[in-house]
Tab-separated table of C-alpha atoms and ligand atoms in Angstrom:
chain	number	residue	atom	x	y	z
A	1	UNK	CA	-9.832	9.591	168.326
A	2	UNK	CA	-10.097	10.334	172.103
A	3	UNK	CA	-7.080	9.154	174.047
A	4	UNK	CA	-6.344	8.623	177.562
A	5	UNK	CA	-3.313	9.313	179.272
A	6	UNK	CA	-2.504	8.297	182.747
A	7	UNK	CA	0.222	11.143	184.080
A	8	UNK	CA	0.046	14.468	183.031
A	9	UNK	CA	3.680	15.722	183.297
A	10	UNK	CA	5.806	16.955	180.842
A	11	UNK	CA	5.599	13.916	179.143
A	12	UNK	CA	1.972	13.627	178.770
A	13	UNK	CA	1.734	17.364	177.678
A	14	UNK	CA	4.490	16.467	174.565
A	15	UNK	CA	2.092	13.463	173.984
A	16	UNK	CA	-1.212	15.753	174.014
A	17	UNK	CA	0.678	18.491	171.761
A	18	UNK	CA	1.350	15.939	168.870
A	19	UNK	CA	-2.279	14.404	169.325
A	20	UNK	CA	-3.364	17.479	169.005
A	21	UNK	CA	-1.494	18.053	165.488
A	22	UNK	CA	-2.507	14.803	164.440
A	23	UNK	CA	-6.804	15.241	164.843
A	24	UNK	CA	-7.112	13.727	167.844
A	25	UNK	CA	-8.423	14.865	171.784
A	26	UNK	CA	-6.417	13.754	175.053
A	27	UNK	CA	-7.588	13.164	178.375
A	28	UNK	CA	-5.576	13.030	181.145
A	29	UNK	CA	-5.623	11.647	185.250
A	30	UNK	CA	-2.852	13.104	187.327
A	31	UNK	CA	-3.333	13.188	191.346
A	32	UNK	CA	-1.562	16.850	191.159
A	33	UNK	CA	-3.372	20.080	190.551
A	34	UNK	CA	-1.900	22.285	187.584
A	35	UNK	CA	0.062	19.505	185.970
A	36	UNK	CA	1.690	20.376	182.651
A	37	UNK	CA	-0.523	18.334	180.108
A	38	UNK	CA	-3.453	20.481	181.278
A	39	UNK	CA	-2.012	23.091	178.744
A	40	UNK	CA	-3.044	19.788	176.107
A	41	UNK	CA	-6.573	18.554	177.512
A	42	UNK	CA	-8.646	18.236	180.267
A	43	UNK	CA	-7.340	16.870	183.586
A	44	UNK	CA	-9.701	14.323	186.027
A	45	UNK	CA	-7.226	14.847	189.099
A	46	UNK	CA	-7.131	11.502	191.323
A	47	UNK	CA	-4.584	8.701	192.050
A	48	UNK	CA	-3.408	6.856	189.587
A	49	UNK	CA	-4.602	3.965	191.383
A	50	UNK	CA	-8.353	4.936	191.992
A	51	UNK	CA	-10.692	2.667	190.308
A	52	UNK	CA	-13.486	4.926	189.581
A	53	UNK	CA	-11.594	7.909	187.898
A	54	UNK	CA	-9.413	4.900	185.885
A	55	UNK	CA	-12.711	4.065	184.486
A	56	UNK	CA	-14.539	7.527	184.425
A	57	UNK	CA	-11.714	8.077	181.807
A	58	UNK	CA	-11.160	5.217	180.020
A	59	UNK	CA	-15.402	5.181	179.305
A	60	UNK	CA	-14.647	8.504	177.288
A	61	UNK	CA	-11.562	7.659	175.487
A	62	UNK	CA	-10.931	4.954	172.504
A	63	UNK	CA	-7.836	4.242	173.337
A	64	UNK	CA	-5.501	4.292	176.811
A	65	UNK	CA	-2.098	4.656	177.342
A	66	UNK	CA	0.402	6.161	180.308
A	67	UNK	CA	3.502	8.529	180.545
A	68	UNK	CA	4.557	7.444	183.931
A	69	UNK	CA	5.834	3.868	185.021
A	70	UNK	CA	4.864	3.957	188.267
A	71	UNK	CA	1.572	3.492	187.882
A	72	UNK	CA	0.223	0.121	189.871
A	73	UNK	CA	-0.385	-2.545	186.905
A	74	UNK	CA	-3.416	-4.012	189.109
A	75	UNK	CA	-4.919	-1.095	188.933
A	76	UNK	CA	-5.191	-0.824	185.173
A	77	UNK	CA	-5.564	-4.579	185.012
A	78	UNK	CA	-8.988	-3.543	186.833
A	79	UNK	CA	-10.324	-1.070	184.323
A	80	UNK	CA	-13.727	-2.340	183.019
A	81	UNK	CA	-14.949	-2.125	179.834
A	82	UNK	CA	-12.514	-3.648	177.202
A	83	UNK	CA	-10.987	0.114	176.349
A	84	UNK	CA	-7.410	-1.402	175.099
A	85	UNK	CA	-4.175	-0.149	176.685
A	86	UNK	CA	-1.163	0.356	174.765
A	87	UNK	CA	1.917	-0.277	175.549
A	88	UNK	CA	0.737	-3.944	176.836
A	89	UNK	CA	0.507	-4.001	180.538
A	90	UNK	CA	2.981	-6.883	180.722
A	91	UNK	CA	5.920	-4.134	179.373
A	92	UNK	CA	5.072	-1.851	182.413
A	93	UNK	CA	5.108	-5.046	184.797
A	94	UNK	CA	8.594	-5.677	183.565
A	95	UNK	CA	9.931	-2.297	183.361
A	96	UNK	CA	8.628	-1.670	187.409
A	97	UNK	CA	10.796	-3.948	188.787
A	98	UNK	CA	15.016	-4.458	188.098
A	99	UNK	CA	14.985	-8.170	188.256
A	100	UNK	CA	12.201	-8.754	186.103
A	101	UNK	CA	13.890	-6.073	183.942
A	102	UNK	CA	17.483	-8.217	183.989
A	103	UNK	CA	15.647	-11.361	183.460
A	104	UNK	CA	13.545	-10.292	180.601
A	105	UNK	CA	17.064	-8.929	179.282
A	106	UNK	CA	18.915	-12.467	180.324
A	107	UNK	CA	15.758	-14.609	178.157
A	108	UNK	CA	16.181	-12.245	174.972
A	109	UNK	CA	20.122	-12.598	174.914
A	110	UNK	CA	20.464	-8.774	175.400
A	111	UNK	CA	24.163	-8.339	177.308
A	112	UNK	CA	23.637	-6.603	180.595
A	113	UNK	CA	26.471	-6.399	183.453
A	114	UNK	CA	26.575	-8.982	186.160
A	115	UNK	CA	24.253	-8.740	188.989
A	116	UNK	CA	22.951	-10.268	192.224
A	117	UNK	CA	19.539	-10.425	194.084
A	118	UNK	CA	19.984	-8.704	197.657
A	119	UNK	CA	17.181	-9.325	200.550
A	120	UNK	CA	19.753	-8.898	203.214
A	121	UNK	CA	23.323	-6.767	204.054
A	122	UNK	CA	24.678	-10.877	204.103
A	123	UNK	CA	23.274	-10.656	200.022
A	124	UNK	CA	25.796	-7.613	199.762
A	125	UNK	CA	28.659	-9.171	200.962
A	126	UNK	CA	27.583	-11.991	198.593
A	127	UNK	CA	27.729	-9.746	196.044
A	128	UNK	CA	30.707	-7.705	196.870
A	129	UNK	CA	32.372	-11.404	197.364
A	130	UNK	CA	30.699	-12.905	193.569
A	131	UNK	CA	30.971	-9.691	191.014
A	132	UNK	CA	33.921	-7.374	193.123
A	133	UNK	CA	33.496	-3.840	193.923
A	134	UNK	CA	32.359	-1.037	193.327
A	135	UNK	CA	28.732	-2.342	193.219
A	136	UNK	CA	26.318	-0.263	192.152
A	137	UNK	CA	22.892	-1.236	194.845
A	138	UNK	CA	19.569	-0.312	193.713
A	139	UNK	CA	16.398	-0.486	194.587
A	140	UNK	CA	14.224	-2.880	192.793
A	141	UNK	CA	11.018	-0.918	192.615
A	142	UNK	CA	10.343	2.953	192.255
A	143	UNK	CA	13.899	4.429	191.161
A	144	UNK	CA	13.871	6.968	188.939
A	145	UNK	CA	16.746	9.958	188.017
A	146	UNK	CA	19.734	7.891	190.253
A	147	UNK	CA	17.096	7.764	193.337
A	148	UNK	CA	17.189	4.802	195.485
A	149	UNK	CA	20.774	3.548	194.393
A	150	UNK	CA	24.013	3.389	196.470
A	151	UNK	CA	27.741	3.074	194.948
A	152	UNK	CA	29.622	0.568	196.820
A	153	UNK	CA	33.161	0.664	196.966
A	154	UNK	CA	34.358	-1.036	200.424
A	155	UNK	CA	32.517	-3.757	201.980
A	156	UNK	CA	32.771	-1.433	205.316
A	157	UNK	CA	29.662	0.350	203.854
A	158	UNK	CA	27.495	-2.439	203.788
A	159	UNK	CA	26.262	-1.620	206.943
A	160	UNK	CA	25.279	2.215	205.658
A	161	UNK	CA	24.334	1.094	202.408
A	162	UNK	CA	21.723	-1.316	204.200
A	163	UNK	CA	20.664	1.390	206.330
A	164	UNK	CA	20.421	3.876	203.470
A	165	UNK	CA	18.226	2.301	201.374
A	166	UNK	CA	18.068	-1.711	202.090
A	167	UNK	CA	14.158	-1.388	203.946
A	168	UNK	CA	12.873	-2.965	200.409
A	169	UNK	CA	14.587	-5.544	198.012
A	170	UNK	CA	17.464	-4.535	196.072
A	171	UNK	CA	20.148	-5.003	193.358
A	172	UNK	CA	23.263	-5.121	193.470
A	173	UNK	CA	25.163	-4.388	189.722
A	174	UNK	CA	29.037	-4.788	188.683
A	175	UNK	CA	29.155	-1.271	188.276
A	176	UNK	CA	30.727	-0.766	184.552
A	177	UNK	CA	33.102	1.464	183.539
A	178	UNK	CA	31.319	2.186	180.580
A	179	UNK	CA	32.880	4.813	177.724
A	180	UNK	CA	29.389	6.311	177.207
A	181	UNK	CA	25.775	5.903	177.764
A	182	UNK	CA	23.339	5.340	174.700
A	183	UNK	CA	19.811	4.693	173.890
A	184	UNK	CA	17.477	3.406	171.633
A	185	UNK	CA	14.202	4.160	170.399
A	186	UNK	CA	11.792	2.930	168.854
A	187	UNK	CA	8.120	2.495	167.736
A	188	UNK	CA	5.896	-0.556	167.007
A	189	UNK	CA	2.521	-0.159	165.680
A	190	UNK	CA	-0.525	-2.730	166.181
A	191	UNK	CA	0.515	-4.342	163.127
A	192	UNK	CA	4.273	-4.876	164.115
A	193	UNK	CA	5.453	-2.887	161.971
A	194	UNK	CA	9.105	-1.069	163.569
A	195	UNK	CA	10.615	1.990	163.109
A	196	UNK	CA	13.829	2.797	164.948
A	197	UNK	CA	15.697	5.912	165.934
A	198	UNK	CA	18.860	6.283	165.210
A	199	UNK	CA	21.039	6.293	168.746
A	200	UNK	CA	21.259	9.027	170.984
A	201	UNK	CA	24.161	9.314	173.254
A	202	UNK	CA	23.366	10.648	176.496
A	203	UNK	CA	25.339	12.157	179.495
A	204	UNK	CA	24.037	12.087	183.188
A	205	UNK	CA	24.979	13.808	186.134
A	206	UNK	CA	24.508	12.816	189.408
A	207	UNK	CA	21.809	10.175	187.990
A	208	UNK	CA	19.994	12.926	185.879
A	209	UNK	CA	20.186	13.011	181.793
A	210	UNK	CA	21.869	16.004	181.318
A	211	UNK	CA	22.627	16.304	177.300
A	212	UNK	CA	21.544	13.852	174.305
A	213	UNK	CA	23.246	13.743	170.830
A	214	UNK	CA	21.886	12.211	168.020
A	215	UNK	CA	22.820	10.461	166.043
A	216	UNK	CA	25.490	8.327	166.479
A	217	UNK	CA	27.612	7.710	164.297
A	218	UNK	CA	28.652	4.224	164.541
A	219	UNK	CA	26.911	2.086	162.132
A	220	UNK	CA	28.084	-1.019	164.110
A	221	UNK	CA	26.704	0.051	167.313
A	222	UNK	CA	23.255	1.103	165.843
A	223	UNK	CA	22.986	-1.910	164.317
A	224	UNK	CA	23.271	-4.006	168.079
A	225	UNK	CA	21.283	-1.611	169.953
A	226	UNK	CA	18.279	-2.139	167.212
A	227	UNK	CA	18.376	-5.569	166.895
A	228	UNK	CA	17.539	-6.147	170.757
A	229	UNK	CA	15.293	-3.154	170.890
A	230	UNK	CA	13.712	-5.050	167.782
A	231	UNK	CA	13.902	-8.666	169.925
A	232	UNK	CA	12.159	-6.529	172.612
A	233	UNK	CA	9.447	-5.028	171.117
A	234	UNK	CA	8.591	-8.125	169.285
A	235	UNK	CA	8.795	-10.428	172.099
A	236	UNK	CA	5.992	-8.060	174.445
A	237	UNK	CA	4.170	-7.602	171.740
A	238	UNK	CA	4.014	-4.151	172.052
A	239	UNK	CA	2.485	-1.212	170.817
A	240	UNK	CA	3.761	2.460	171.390
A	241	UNK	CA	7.292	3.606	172.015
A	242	UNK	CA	9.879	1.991	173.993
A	243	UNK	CA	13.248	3.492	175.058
A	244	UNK	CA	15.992	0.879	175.966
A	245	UNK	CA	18.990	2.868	177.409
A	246	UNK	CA	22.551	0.907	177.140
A	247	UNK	CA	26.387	1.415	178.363
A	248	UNK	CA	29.055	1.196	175.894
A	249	UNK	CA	32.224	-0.453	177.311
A	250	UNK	CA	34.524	-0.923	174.572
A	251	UNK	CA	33.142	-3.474	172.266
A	252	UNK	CA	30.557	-4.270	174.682
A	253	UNK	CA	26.923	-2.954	174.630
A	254	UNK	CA	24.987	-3.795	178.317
A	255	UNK	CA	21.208	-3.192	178.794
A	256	UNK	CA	21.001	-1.011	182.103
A	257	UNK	CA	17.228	-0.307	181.780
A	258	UNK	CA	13.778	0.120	179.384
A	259	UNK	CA	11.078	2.296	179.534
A	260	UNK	CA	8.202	1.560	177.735
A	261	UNK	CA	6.966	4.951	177.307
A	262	UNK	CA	8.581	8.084	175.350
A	263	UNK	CA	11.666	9.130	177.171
A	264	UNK	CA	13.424	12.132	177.826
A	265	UNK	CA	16.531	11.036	175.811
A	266	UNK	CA	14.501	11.585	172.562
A	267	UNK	CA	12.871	15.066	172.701
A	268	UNK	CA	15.458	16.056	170.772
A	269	UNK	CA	12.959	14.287	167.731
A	270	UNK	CA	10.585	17.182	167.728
A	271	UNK	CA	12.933	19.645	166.180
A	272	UNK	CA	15.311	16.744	165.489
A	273	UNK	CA	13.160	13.725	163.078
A	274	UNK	CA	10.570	13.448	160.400
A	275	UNK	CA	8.389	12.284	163.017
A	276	UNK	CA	8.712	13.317	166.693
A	277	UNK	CA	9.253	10.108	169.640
A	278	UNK	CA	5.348	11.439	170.486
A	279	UNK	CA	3.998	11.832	167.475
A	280	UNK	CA	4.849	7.904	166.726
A	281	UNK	CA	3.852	7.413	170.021
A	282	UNK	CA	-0.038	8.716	169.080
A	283	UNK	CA	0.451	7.086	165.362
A	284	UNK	CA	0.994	3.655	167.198
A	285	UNK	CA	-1.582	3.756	170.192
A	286	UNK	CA	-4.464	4.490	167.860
A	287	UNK	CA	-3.657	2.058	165.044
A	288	UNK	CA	-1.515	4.205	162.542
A	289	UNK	CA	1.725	3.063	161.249
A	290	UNK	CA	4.961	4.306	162.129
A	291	UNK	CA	5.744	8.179	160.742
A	292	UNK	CA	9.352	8.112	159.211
A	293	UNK	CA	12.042	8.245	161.765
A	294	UNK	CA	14.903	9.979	159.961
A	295	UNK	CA	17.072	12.660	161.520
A	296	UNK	CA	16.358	16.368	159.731
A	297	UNK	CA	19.958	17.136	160.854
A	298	UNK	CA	22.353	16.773	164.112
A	299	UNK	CA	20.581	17.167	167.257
A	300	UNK	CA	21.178	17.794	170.746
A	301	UNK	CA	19.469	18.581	173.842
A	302	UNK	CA	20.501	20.155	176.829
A	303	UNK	CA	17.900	19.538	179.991
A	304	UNK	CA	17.299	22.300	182.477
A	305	UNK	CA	16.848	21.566	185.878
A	306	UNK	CA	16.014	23.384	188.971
A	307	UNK	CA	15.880	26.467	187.068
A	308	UNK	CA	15.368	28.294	183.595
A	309	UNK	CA	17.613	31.004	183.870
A	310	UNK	CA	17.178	34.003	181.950
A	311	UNK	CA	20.020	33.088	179.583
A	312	UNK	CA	18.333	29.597	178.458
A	313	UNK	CA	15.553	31.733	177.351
A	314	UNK	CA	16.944	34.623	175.256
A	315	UNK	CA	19.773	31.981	174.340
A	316	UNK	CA	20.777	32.607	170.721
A	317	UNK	CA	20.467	28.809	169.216
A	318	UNK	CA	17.855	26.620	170.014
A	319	UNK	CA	13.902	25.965	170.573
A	320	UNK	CA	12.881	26.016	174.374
A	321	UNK	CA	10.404	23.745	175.584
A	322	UNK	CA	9.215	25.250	179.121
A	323	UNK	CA	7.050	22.727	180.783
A	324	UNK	CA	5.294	25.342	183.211
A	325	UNK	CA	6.389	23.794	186.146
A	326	UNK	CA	7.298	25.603	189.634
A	327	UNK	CA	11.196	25.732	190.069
A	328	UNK	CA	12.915	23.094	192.510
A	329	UNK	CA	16.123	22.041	192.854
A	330	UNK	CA	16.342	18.515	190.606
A	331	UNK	CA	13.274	18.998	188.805
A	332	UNK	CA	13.256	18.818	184.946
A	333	UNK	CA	11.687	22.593	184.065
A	334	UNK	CA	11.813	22.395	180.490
A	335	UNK	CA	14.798	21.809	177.713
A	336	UNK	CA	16.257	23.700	174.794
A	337	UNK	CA	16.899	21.547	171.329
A	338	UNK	CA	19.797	22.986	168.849
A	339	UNK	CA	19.287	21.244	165.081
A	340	UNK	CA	23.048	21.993	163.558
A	341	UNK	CA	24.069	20.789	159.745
A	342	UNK	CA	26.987	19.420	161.467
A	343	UNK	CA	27.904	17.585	164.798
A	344	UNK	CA	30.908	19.717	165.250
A	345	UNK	CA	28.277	22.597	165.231
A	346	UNK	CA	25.806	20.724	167.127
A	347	UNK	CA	28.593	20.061	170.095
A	348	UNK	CA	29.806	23.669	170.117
A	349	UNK	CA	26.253	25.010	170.572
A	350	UNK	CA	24.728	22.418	173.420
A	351	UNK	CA	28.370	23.149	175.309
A	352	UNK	CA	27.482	26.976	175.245
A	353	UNK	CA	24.203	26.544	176.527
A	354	UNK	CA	24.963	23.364	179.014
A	355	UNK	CA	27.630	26.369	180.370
A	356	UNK	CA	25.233	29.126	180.746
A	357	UNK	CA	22.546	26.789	182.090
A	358	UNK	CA	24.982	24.961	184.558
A	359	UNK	CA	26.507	28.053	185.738
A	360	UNK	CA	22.874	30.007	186.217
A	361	UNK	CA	22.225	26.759	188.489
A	362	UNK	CA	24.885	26.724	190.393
A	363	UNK	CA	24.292	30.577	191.204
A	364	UNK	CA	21.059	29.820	192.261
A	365	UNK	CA	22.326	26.831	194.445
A	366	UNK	CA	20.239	24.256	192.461
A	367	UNK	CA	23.090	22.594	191.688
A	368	UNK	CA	22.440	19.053	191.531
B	1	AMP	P1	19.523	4.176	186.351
B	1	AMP	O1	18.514	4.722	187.296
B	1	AMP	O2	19.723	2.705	186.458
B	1	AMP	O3	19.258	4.604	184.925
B	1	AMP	O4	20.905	4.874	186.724
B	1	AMP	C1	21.122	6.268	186.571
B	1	AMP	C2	22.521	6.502	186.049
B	1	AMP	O5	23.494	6.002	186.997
B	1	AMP	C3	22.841	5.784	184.743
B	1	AMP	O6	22.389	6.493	183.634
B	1	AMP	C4	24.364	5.732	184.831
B	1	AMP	O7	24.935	6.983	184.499
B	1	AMP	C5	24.609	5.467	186.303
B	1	AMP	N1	24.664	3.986	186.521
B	1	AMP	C6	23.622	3.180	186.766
B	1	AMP	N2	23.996	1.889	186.867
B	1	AMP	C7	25.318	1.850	186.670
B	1	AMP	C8	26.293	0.821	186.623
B	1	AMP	N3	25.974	-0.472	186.844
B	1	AMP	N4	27.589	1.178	186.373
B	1	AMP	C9	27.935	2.468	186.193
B	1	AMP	N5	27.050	3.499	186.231
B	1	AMP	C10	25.759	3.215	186.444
C-alpha cells in the first residue's frame, strides 16, 4: 500500500523503515528541508497545515497517518477525498490539549493526580490553596520534552510563574512524588483486535526520556496499566499505536499523559520484540492485525541528545540508531538499544553507555 505520513522526523523515518520491510511505499509532508524520513520516501515539504499539499498527498496514498501531535486537527479534518486517517482524529484532539487529556482520563476511571484549570495567577493561588504545593503548571497546548511547564513550590512565584509561561491557558498538577515513571503500549488494529507491550520503565531528565527498560517485572502493575490502555483504545476507537505514559507512587498508578502515535519510550521494540512499536504501527494503519508483541529478551535504551559522541558509536554493546540530524543542544540525535539475557546485564550495559554518553555531553556543554 502507499501510506502517508504527516512529520518526517525520526519518528516517521522508523515508521517508513518498517513499511518498507513490510511491502509497502511512504510518503511524507514535513515543512523542514532534509528531515530524517527522507532517508524512507519522498518528502512534499510544506506546513503541516497547508491544505493543498495535505491533499496533494493524501490523493497518492491509501492510507494516512501522522508522527507528530502537533499537527492542527482542522486541518486534516479538511482533507478531501475520503483517504481514511488512522489513529482517529478525535485521539489527536484529545492528546493536544491537557484538560481534554485529564478529562478523557477522569470519564474512563484511569487514576491521574489532582489538578486545577488556571486562566489567571488568582487560578494559581487557587490551586496552590485546593491541591498544596509544589504544583507542577503546564501549559495546556504545545508542550513537549518538559517545555512550557513551571514547578511551583512557594506561592511567592506565582507572579514569575505567570510571567514565565501564563500568556496561554494552563494546568496546574499536584506534583507526585512518584517512585518511577512507566508506560504502556499498545496496538489496535481496524478490527479491534489489541496487542500490548509489556511496560517499559522510563527515566527523564530535566523533562527529556533519558533511558527505558523493558520489561517490567511486576505482573500486578502490567496488568493496571493494560487494562486502561485497553479502556482507551477501545473507547476512541482507534487504530494504530498509542503510548499512555504513567507515575508509580506506591500502590498507585496516575495517567500523566497519551500519545497516540509511536513513542520514543518503545524503540527499544526493534531490537527488543517480535514485532517492532512501528512495524504494528504499519500492520494496524493499513488493515493487518497486530504482529506478536513479545519481548526477544531484556531491553534498554539509552537516548542521545545534543550529541553522538564518538564513544556511543564504537560502543561495545548495542545497535545505534543515528537519525541524521544536525547536533543541538536538547535535540534527540539518535539512540543505542542493548538486548541482554538478563536485566542485571541489561542495567550494567545501558549504565556504561548512559556514562560515556552523559559525560561526552557534558564535555561538549550540551548538557541538558
Ligand atoms: P510531561 O511533559 O507532562 O510528560 O512531563 C515531563 C516530565 O516531567 C515527566 O515525565 C515527569 O518526569 C515530570 N513531571 C511531569 N508532571 C509531573 C508531576 N505532576 N509530578 C512530578 N513530576 C512530573
Amino acid at each position: 500500500m502507499r501510506i502517508g505520513i504527516i512529520g518526517a522526523g525520526q519518528l516517521g523515518q522508523m515508521l517508513g523503515f518498517a513499511a518498507r520491510g513490510l511491502g509497502h511505499e511512504c510518503f511524507f509532508l514535513d515543512p523542514s528541508g532534509d528531515p530524517p524520513a527522507a532517508k524512507a520516501g519522498p518528502v512534499v515539504q510544506a506546513p503541516f497545515d497547508d491544505p493543498v499539499a495535505l491533499s496533494v498527498l493524501a490523493e497518492k496514498v491509501d492510507v494516512l497517518t501522522y508522527e507528530f501531535e502537533n499537527v492542527p486537527v482542522e486541518a486534516l479534518r479538511g482533507i478531501a477525498g475520503g483517504t481514511p486517517i488512522y489513529p482517529p482524529l478525535e485521539a489527536l484532539r484529545l492528546a493536544q490539549d491537557r484538560l481534554d487529556e485529564k478529562q478523557l482520563f477522569e470519564r474512563l476511571d484511569i487514576p491521574l493526580p489532582a489538578y486545577h484549570v488556571v486562566d489567571s495567577a488568582a487560578d494559581l493561588h487557587a490551586a496552590a490553596d485546593a491541591i498544596g504545593l509544589p504544583l507542577v503548571v503546564k501549559t495546556r497546548r504545545l508542550g513537549y520534552d518538559g517545555k512550557g511547564q513551571f514547578v511551583l513550590r512557594d506561592k511567592n512565584q506565582v507572579a514569575e510563574a505567570w510571567q514565565a509561561i501564563g500568556t496561554v491557558p494552563l494546568i496546574a498538577e499536584q506534583w507526585v512524588p512518584f517512585d518511577y515513571e512507566v508506560s504502556a503500549i499498545g496496538v489496535r488494529g481496524v478490527d479491534g483486535q489489541v496487542a500490548a507491550y509489556c511496560l517499559t520503565h522510563n527515566e527523564h531528565a530535566g523533562g527529556i526520556l533519558r533511558v527505558s527498560h523493558a520489561p517490567v517485572d511486576d505482573d500486578r502493575l502490567t496488568a493496571k496499566a493494560h487494562a486502561y490502555l485497553s479502556r482507551m483504545l477501545e473507547h476512541l476507537d482507534y487504530v494504530g499505536v498509542l503510548a499512555l505514559e504513567l507515575f508509580v507512587a506506591g500502590d498507585a498508578l496516575l495517567a500523566n499523559e497519551f500519545a497516540p502515535r509511536v513513542h520514543n519510550s518503545g524503540h527499544w521494540t526493534i531490537e527488543g520484540a517480535a514485532t517492532s512499536q512501528f512495524a504494528n504501527h504499519i500492520r494496524a494503519v493499513t488493515g493487518a492485525a497486530p504482529g506478536p508483541v513479545d519481548t526477544v529478551g531484556h531491553a534498554g535504551m539509552v537516548n542521545l541528545i545534543g550529541t553522538i559522541p564518538d564513544s556511543a558509536r564504537h560502543a561495545a554493546v548495542g545497535t545505534l540508531h543515528d537519525y541524521g540530524k544536525s547536533p543541538r543542544p536538547g535535540r534527540k540525535l539518535g539512540h543505542i538499544t542493548v538486548v541482554a539475557a538478563t536485566g542485571p546485564e541489561r542495567d550494567a550495559q545501558t549504565a556504561v553507555l548512559t556514562e560515556t554518553v552523559t559525560q561526552s555531553s557534558t564535555l561538549n556543554g550540551t548538557s541538558t
